[in-house]
Coordinates of C-alpha atoms and ligand atoms in Angstrom, one line a residue:
M1 CA 33.9 -102.8 -71.2
F2 CA 35.8 -105.2 -73.7
A3 CA 38.7 -105.8 -71.2
L4 CA 35.9 -106.5 -68.7
M5 CA 34.5 -109.0 -71.3
Q6 CA 37.4 -110.7 -71.9
S7 CA 39.0 -111.3 -68.5
S8 CA 35.4 -113.0 -67.2
R9 CA 35.0 -114.4 -70.6
V10 CA 31.3 -113.1 -71.5
Q11 CA 30.8 -114.3 -75.0
S12 CA 28.4 -111.4 -76.1
L13 CA 26.4 -108.4 -74.7
H14 CA 23.1 -107.0 -75.6
M15 CA 21.4 -104.0 -75.1
M16 CA 18.1 -102.2 -76.0
V17 CA 16.7 -98.8 -75.3
E18 CA 12.6 -98.3 -75.4
P19 CA 12.3 -94.3 -74.2
R20 CA 8.2 -94.8 -74.2
T21 CA 8.8 -97.5 -71.7
G22 CA 11.8 -95.9 -69.9
L23 CA 13.2 -99.6 -70.6
K24 CA 17.4 -99.5 -70.4
A25 CA 18.6 -103.4 -70.1
V26 CA 21.4 -105.3 -70.9
I27 CA 21.5 -109.0 -71.2
A28 CA 25.3 -110.7 -70.7
I29 CA 25.4 -114.4 -72.0
H30 CA 28.6 -115.9 -70.6
S31 CA 28.5 -119.4 -72.3
S32 CA 25.7 -121.3 -73.9
Q33 CA 27.7 -124.4 -75.2
K34 CA 25.7 -126.6 -72.7
G35 CA 22.2 -125.2 -73.4
P36 CA 20.6 -121.6 -73.0
A37 CA 21.9 -119.3 -70.7
M38 CA 19.4 -119.4 -67.8
G39 CA 19.7 -116.4 -65.1
G40 CA 18.1 -113.9 -63.2
C41 CA 16.6 -110.4 -64.1
R42 CA 17.6 -107.6 -62.0
Y43 CA 15.5 -104.3 -61.6
L44 CA 17.3 -102.0 -59.5
S45 CA 18.9 -98.3 -59.4
Y46 CA 22.4 -97.9 -60.5
P47 CA 24.6 -94.9 -60.0
N48 CA 25.4 -95.2 -64.1
E49 CA 25.3 -97.1 -67.1
E50 CA 28.8 -98.8 -66.4
S51 CA 28.2 -100.1 -63.1
A52 CA 24.8 -101.6 -64.3
I53 CA 26.5 -103.5 -67.3
E54 CA 29.8 -104.6 -64.9
D55 CA 26.7 -106.3 -62.7
A56 CA 25.5 -107.8 -65.7
I57 CA 29.0 -109.3 -66.7
Q58 CA 29.7 -110.4 -63.8
L59 CA 26.7 -112.1 -62.5
A60 CA 26.4 -113.8 -65.9
R61 CA 29.8 -115.5 -65.2
N62 CA 28.6 -116.3 -62.0
M63 CA 25.3 -118.4 -63.5
S64 CA 27.7 -120.1 -65.7
Y65 CA 29.8 -122.0 -62.8
K66 CA 26.6 -121.7 -60.7
A67 CA 25.1 -124.6 -64.0
V68 CA 27.9 -126.3 -64.6
L69 CA 28.4 -126.8 -60.7
A70 CA 25.3 -128.1 -60.4
G71 CA 25.2 -130.4 -63.5
L72 CA 22.6 -128.6 -65.6
S73 CA 22.2 -128.6 -69.1
L74 CA 22.4 -124.8 -69.3
G75 CA 24.7 -121.9 -69.6
G76 CA 24.9 -118.6 -67.8
G77 CA 23.3 -115.3 -68.7
T78 CA 22.0 -112.3 -66.6
A79 CA 19.7 -109.3 -67.5
V80 CA 19.9 -106.0 -65.6
I81 CA 17.3 -103.5 -65.6
M82 CA 18.3 -99.8 -64.8
R83 CA 15.2 -99.0 -62.6
P84 CA 14.4 -95.2 -63.8
A85 CA 13.3 -92.7 -61.0
H86 CA 9.8 -92.9 -62.3
V87 CA 8.1 -95.6 -63.6
P88 CA 4.5 -94.7 -65.5
D89 CA 3.8 -98.3 -66.2
R90 CA 5.4 -101.0 -64.7
A91 CA 3.9 -103.4 -66.7
A92 CA 4.8 -101.8 -69.8
L93 CA 8.5 -101.8 -69.2
F94 CA 8.6 -105.5 -68.0
E95 CA 7.0 -106.4 -71.4
A96 CA 8.9 -104.3 -73.5
F97 CA 12.1 -106.6 -71.8
G98 CA 9.8 -109.8 -72.8
R99 CA 10.2 -108.6 -76.4
F100 CA 13.9 -107.9 -75.9
V101 CA 14.4 -111.5 -74.5
Q102 CA 12.4 -113.1 -77.7
T103 CA 14.7 -111.3 -80.1
L104 CA 17.6 -113.6 -78.7
D105 CA 15.1 -116.4 -79.5
G106 CA 16.0 -118.8 -76.7
R107 CA 19.6 -118.2 -76.5
Y108 CA 18.7 -116.7 -72.9
V109 CA 16.1 -117.6 -70.4
T110 CA 15.4 -114.7 -68.1
A111 CA 13.9 -115.4 -64.6
M112 CA 13.5 -113.7 -60.7
D113 CA 15.9 -111.7 -59.5
S114 CA 16.5 -108.6 -56.9
G115 CA 14.2 -106.2 -57.6
T116 CA 11.9 -108.6 -59.5
S117 CA 8.6 -110.6 -58.9
R118 CA 6.6 -113.4 -60.5
E119 CA 4.3 -110.5 -61.5
D120 CA 6.9 -109.0 -63.6
M121 CA 7.5 -112.6 -64.9
D122 CA 4.0 -113.2 -66.2
C123 CA 4.5 -109.5 -67.8
I124 CA 7.6 -111.3 -69.9
A125 CA 5.8 -114.1 -70.5
Q126 CA 3.0 -112.5 -73.0
Y127 CA 5.7 -112.0 -75.4
T128 CA 8.3 -114.7 -75.0
Q129 CA 8.4 -118.4 -73.8
H130 CA 11.9 -118.2 -72.5
V131 CA 11.1 -116.9 -69.0
T132 CA 10.7 -119.0 -65.9
S133 CA 9.5 -118.2 -62.0
T134 CA 5.9 -116.6 -63.0
T135 CA 3.7 -116.9 -61.6
A136 CA 2.4 -120.8 -62.6
V137 CA 6.3 -121.9 -61.7
G138 CA 6.7 -120.3 -58.6
D139 CA 9.2 -118.2 -56.3
P140 CA 12.7 -119.8 -56.7
S141 CA 14.0 -118.1 -53.4
A142 CA 12.2 -121.1 -51.4
H143 CA 14.4 -123.6 -53.1
T144 CA 17.6 -120.8 -52.8
A145 CA 16.6 -120.8 -49.1
L146 CA 16.3 -124.7 -48.7
G147 CA 20.0 -125.3 -50.4
L148 CA 21.2 -122.8 -48.5
Y149 CA 20.1 -124.4 -45.2
A150 CA 21.6 -127.6 -46.3
G151 CA 24.8 -125.6 -47.0
I152 CA 24.8 -124.0 -43.5
R153 CA 24.8 -127.4 -42.0
T154 CA 27.4 -128.9 -44.5
T155 CA 29.8 -125.5 -43.8
A156 CA 29.3 -125.8 -39.9
M157 CA 30.0 -129.9 -39.9
A158 CA 33.5 -128.8 -42.0
R159 CA 34.5 -125.6 -39.9
L160 CA 32.7 -126.5 -36.2
G161 CA 32.3 -130.2 -36.2
S162 CA 28.7 -130.5 -35.9
D163 CA 26.2 -130.0 -38.2
N164 CA 23.7 -129.5 -34.9
L165 CA 22.2 -125.6 -35.6
E166 CA 20.8 -125.8 -32.1
G167 CA 22.5 -122.8 -30.3
L168 CA 24.7 -121.6 -33.4
R169 CA 24.5 -118.0 -33.3
V170 CA 24.0 -117.4 -37.7
A171 CA 24.4 -113.5 -38.3
I172 CA 21.9 -112.9 -41.6
Q173 CA 22.5 -109.6 -43.6
G174 CA 19.4 -109.2 -45.8
L175 CA 16.0 -110.5 -44.8
G176 CA 14.4 -110.7 -48.5
H177 CA 13.0 -113.2 -50.0
V178 CA 16.1 -115.8 -49.6
G179 CA 17.4 -114.5 -46.1
Y180 CA 13.9 -114.2 -44.2
A181 CA 12.9 -117.9 -45.8
L182 CA 16.6 -118.8 -44.3
A183 CA 15.8 -117.1 -41.1
E184 CA 13.0 -119.0 -40.8
Q185 CA 14.4 -122.8 -41.3
L186 CA 17.4 -121.5 -38.9
H187 CA 14.8 -120.4 -36.5
A188 CA 12.8 -123.8 -36.1
A189 CA 16.2 -125.5 -35.9
G190 CA 17.1 -123.7 -32.8
A191 CA 19.7 -121.2 -33.7
E192 CA 20.5 -118.1 -32.3
L193 CA 19.6 -115.0 -35.1
L194 CA 21.5 -111.9 -35.6
V195 CA 19.9 -109.9 -38.4
A196 CA 20.5 -106.9 -40.4
D197 CA 18.5 -105.5 -43.2
L198 CA 17.8 -101.6 -44.6
D199 CA 14.3 -102.2 -43.9
S200 CA 13.3 -101.9 -40.6
G201 CA 9.9 -103.5 -41.2
K202 CA 11.8 -106.7 -42.3
V203 CA 13.7 -106.6 -39.1
Q204 CA 10.8 -105.9 -36.8
L205 CA 9.2 -109.0 -38.2
A206 CA 12.1 -111.0 -37.7
M207 CA 12.3 -109.8 -34.0
E208 CA 8.5 -111.0 -33.4
Q209 CA 8.1 -113.7 -35.2
L210 CA 11.9 -115.3 -34.9
G211 CA 13.0 -113.9 -31.8
A212 CA 15.7 -112.7 -34.0
K213 CA 18.4 -109.8 -32.4
P214 CA 18.8 -106.6 -34.9
I215 CA 22.2 -105.0 -35.5
A216 CA 22.8 -102.3 -37.2
S217 CA 23.3 -102.9 -41.0
E218 CA 27.1 -101.7 -40.7
A219 CA 27.8 -103.4 -37.7
L220 CA 26.5 -107.0 -38.8
L221 CA 29.7 -107.8 -40.8
S222 CA 31.9 -107.1 -37.4
T223 CA 29.6 -109.2 -35.0
P224 CA 30.9 -112.4 -33.3
C225 CA 28.7 -115.1 -34.9
D226 CA 29.6 -118.4 -35.8
I227 CA 28.2 -118.3 -39.2
L228 CA 27.8 -115.2 -41.4
A229 CA 25.3 -115.5 -44.1
P230 CA 25.6 -112.4 -46.1
C231 CA 22.0 -112.7 -48.3
G232 CA 21.6 -109.0 -49.6
L233 CA 23.6 -107.7 -52.3
G234 CA 27.2 -108.7 -53.7
G235 CA 30.4 -107.2 -52.8
V236 CA 30.5 -107.3 -49.3
L237 CA 33.5 -109.0 -48.6
N238 CA 36.3 -106.7 -50.0
S239 CA 39.7 -105.9 -48.5
H240 CA 38.0 -103.3 -45.4
S241 CA 35.7 -105.4 -44.2
V242 CA 37.4 -108.6 -44.7
T243 CA 39.9 -107.8 -41.4
K244 CA 36.6 -106.9 -39.5
L245 CA 35.0 -110.4 -39.8
R246 CA 34.7 -112.1 -36.4
C247 CA 32.5 -115.4 -37.8
A248 CA 34.2 -118.8 -38.0
A249 CA 32.5 -119.3 -41.8
V250 CA 30.9 -117.3 -44.3
A251 CA 27.7 -119.1 -46.0
G252 CA 25.2 -117.0 -47.4
G253 CA 22.9 -116.7 -50.3
A254 CA 23.8 -113.3 -52.2
N255 CA 25.8 -113.7 -55.3
N256 CA 29.1 -112.4 -56.1
Q257 CA 30.0 -111.8 -52.4
L258 CA 33.7 -111.4 -52.8
S259 CA 34.6 -108.1 -54.6
C260 CA 37.6 -109.7 -56.1
A261 CA 39.0 -113.4 -56.2
A262 CA 41.8 -112.2 -53.8
I263 CA 39.5 -111.7 -50.7
A264 CA 38.9 -115.7 -51.1
D265 CA 42.8 -116.1 -49.9
Q266 CA 42.4 -113.4 -47.1
L267 CA 39.4 -115.4 -45.8
E268 CA 41.6 -118.6 -45.7
A269 CA 44.7 -116.5 -44.2
R270 CA 42.3 -115.6 -41.3
G271 CA 41.0 -119.3 -40.9
I272 CA 37.8 -118.1 -42.0
L273 CA 35.7 -121.1 -44.0
Y274 CA 34.4 -119.8 -47.3
A275 CA 31.4 -121.8 -48.8
P276 CA 31.3 -120.4 -52.5
D277 CA 28.2 -118.7 -53.4
Y278 CA 27.0 -120.0 -56.5
V279 CA 27.8 -123.8 -55.0
I280 CA 25.5 -122.9 -52.2
N281 CA 23.0 -120.7 -53.6
S282 CA 21.9 -122.9 -56.4
G283 CA 18.8 -124.4 -55.1
G284 CA 17.1 -121.8 -56.7
L285 CA 18.4 -122.1 -60.6
I286 CA 18.2 -125.8 -60.2
Y287 CA 14.2 -125.4 -59.3
V288 CA 13.5 -123.1 -62.1
A289 CA 16.0 -125.0 -64.6
L290 CA 14.3 -128.3 -64.2
H291 CA 10.8 -127.3 -64.2
H292 CA 11.5 -125.2 -67.4
Q293 CA 13.0 -128.6 -68.9
G294 CA 9.4 -130.3 -67.4
Q295 CA 11.1 -132.5 -64.7
S296 CA 9.1 -134.1 -62.3
P297 CA 9.1 -132.8 -58.6
G298 CA 11.0 -136.1 -57.2
T299 CA 14.0 -135.4 -60.2
I300 CA 13.7 -131.9 -58.9
T301 CA 14.0 -132.5 -54.8
A302 CA 16.8 -135.0 -55.7
H303 CA 19.0 -133.1 -57.5
L304 CA 18.5 -129.8 -54.6
S305 CA 19.9 -132.7 -52.1
Q306 CA 23.3 -133.0 -53.7
I307 CA 23.9 -129.0 -53.1
G308 CA 25.4 -130.3 -49.7
T309 CA 27.3 -133.0 -51.4
R310 CA 29.0 -131.1 -53.8
L311 CA 30.0 -128.3 -51.1
T312 CA 31.3 -131.2 -48.8
E313 CA 33.9 -131.8 -52.0
V314 CA 34.9 -128.4 -52.7
F315 CA 35.8 -128.0 -49.3
A316 CA 37.7 -131.6 -49.1
H317 CA 39.7 -130.4 -52.1
A318 CA 40.2 -127.3 -50.2
Q319 CA 41.6 -128.7 -47.2
A320 CA 44.0 -131.2 -48.8
E321 CA 45.4 -128.8 -51.2
K322 CA 45.3 -126.0 -48.4
R323 CA 43.9 -123.4 -50.3
S324 CA 40.4 -121.4 -50.6
P325 CA 37.0 -123.3 -51.4
A326 CA 36.5 -120.0 -53.6
R327 CA 39.5 -121.3 -55.5
V328 CA 38.8 -124.8 -55.9
A329 CA 35.5 -124.0 -57.0
D330 CA 36.4 -121.5 -59.8
E331 CA 38.6 -123.7 -61.1
L332 CA 36.5 -127.0 -61.2
A333 CA 34.1 -124.6 -62.7
E334 CA 36.4 -123.5 -65.7
R335 CA 37.5 -127.1 -66.1
L336 CA 34.3 -128.4 -66.8
L337 CA 33.1 -125.3 -68.6
D338 CA 36.4 -125.9 -70.9
M339 CA 35.7 -129.8 -71.8
D340 CA 33.3 -128.8 -74.5
Ligands
NAD401 P1 15.3 -109.3 -52.1 O1 15.5 -108.3 -52.8 O2 13.9 -110.1 -52.0 O3 16.4 -109.0 -50.8 C1 17.3 -108.3 -50.5 C2 17.2 -107.4 -48.9 O4 18.6 -107.6 -48.6 C3 16.5 -106.5 -48.9 O5 15.4 -106.6 -47.3 C4 17.4 -105.5 -48.6 O6 16.6 -104.4 -48.1 C5 18.4 -106.2 -48.0 N1 20.0 -105.2 -47.9 C6 20.4 -105.1 -49.2 N2 22.0 -104.2 -48.9 C7 21.6 -104.7 -47.8 C8 22.6 -104.1 -46.6 N3 24.0 -103.7 -47.2 N4 21.9 -104.4 -45.5 C9 21.2 -105.2 -45.1 N5 20.1 -105.6 -45.5 C10 20.4 -105.1 -47.1 O7 16.6 -110.1 -53.1 P2 16.6 -111.9 -52.9 O8 15.8 -112.8 -53.6 O9 16.6 -112.2 -51.5 O10 18.2 -112.3 -53.0 C11 19.1 -111.8 -52.3 C12 20.3 -112.2 -53.3 O11 20.5 -113.5 -53.0 C13 20.4 -111.5 -53.9 O12 22.4 -111.2 -54.1 C14 20.6 -112.3 -55.4 O13 21.5 -112.2 -56.4 C15 21.2 -113.8 -54.4 N6 20.5 -114.9 -55.2 C16 18.8 -114.9 -54.9 C17 18.3 -115.8 -55.0 C18 16.7 -116.2 -55.0 O14 16.5 -117.3 -55.5 N7 16.0 -115.2 -55.0 C19 19.0 -117.0 -56.1 C20 20.2 -117.3 -55.7 C21 21.1 -115.8 -55.2

């Protein structure tokens, strides 16, 4: 684990176990020199403790890169709570997690992520003020989807020469908080939707409400389309799946879509434009961070609108240097982090 911390440049790992509530949680702090480390709290089933800790470490780095490229005065961190097979009292478990966050005295600020809800954040807020995306703050997913939609238009312009989404074939993997909100916006813009989710109810809803075409989850990545938008969990682009892709570009909301950095080069070699995940999905972080700092809605909207501009800059550098946008964005983020 120390080797992974070192290679990911994660500063510290904090763990808590509370048998009474079933809490088994880890908080990874990647950086805190620009401000408190902010990042989501995942509540998922993991095959073992190592994979939960690895997820926290990799996501914490992703959050640092996201924050620094979004120009926020924040560091990056992530919490993972291992979902038990049976939870006697969900509220008590999240209250215990709130006490854990409080022990870090503001070095980490938590927020909603996969598997957690605003109501869970309310439970956490009973024990610490270092939490956002509570019911009073609102769901960041809508803002993530807004930024993602703008980023997809930017990606379409860079790869296909037009940001008109009418008739564009977009394949969305995962119709959760982010994926469904994105699908609604794409549908309104006239895009043709191909969708997959492990939850057949969400697929059915997208068929009925948005005229989406259902595709089996395992077949979605190899379905011909203009833009593939991974909006489920990370690691979907690996050495196996990347050879099967039949899209012009990948632009989705999921964190850590690339199973390793080399996948970015394979995408580049195949002529598939990749929108770095932590650039295109930064809308939710921008919203919760600026809201937490007490900024006005106007300031937040102005900041959100910069996502497309930032992505255009990354694409332009990548094209000039004939490198993957993911490599360019990683280097830029690391340079900005090292400047302190
Ligand atoms: P969510 O849990 O609401 O939705 C995820 C959806 O993906 C679920 O419906 C799930 O059934 C589906 N899914 C998972 N694996 C799948 C697979 N292999 N095939 C098809 N469907 C699959 O989560 P969310 O909040 O929408 O977040 C989605 C992703 O975006 C996550 O990676 C998250 O870390 C990232 N993200 C979310 C936000 C946010 O504001 N919520 C911000 C930035 C990044």
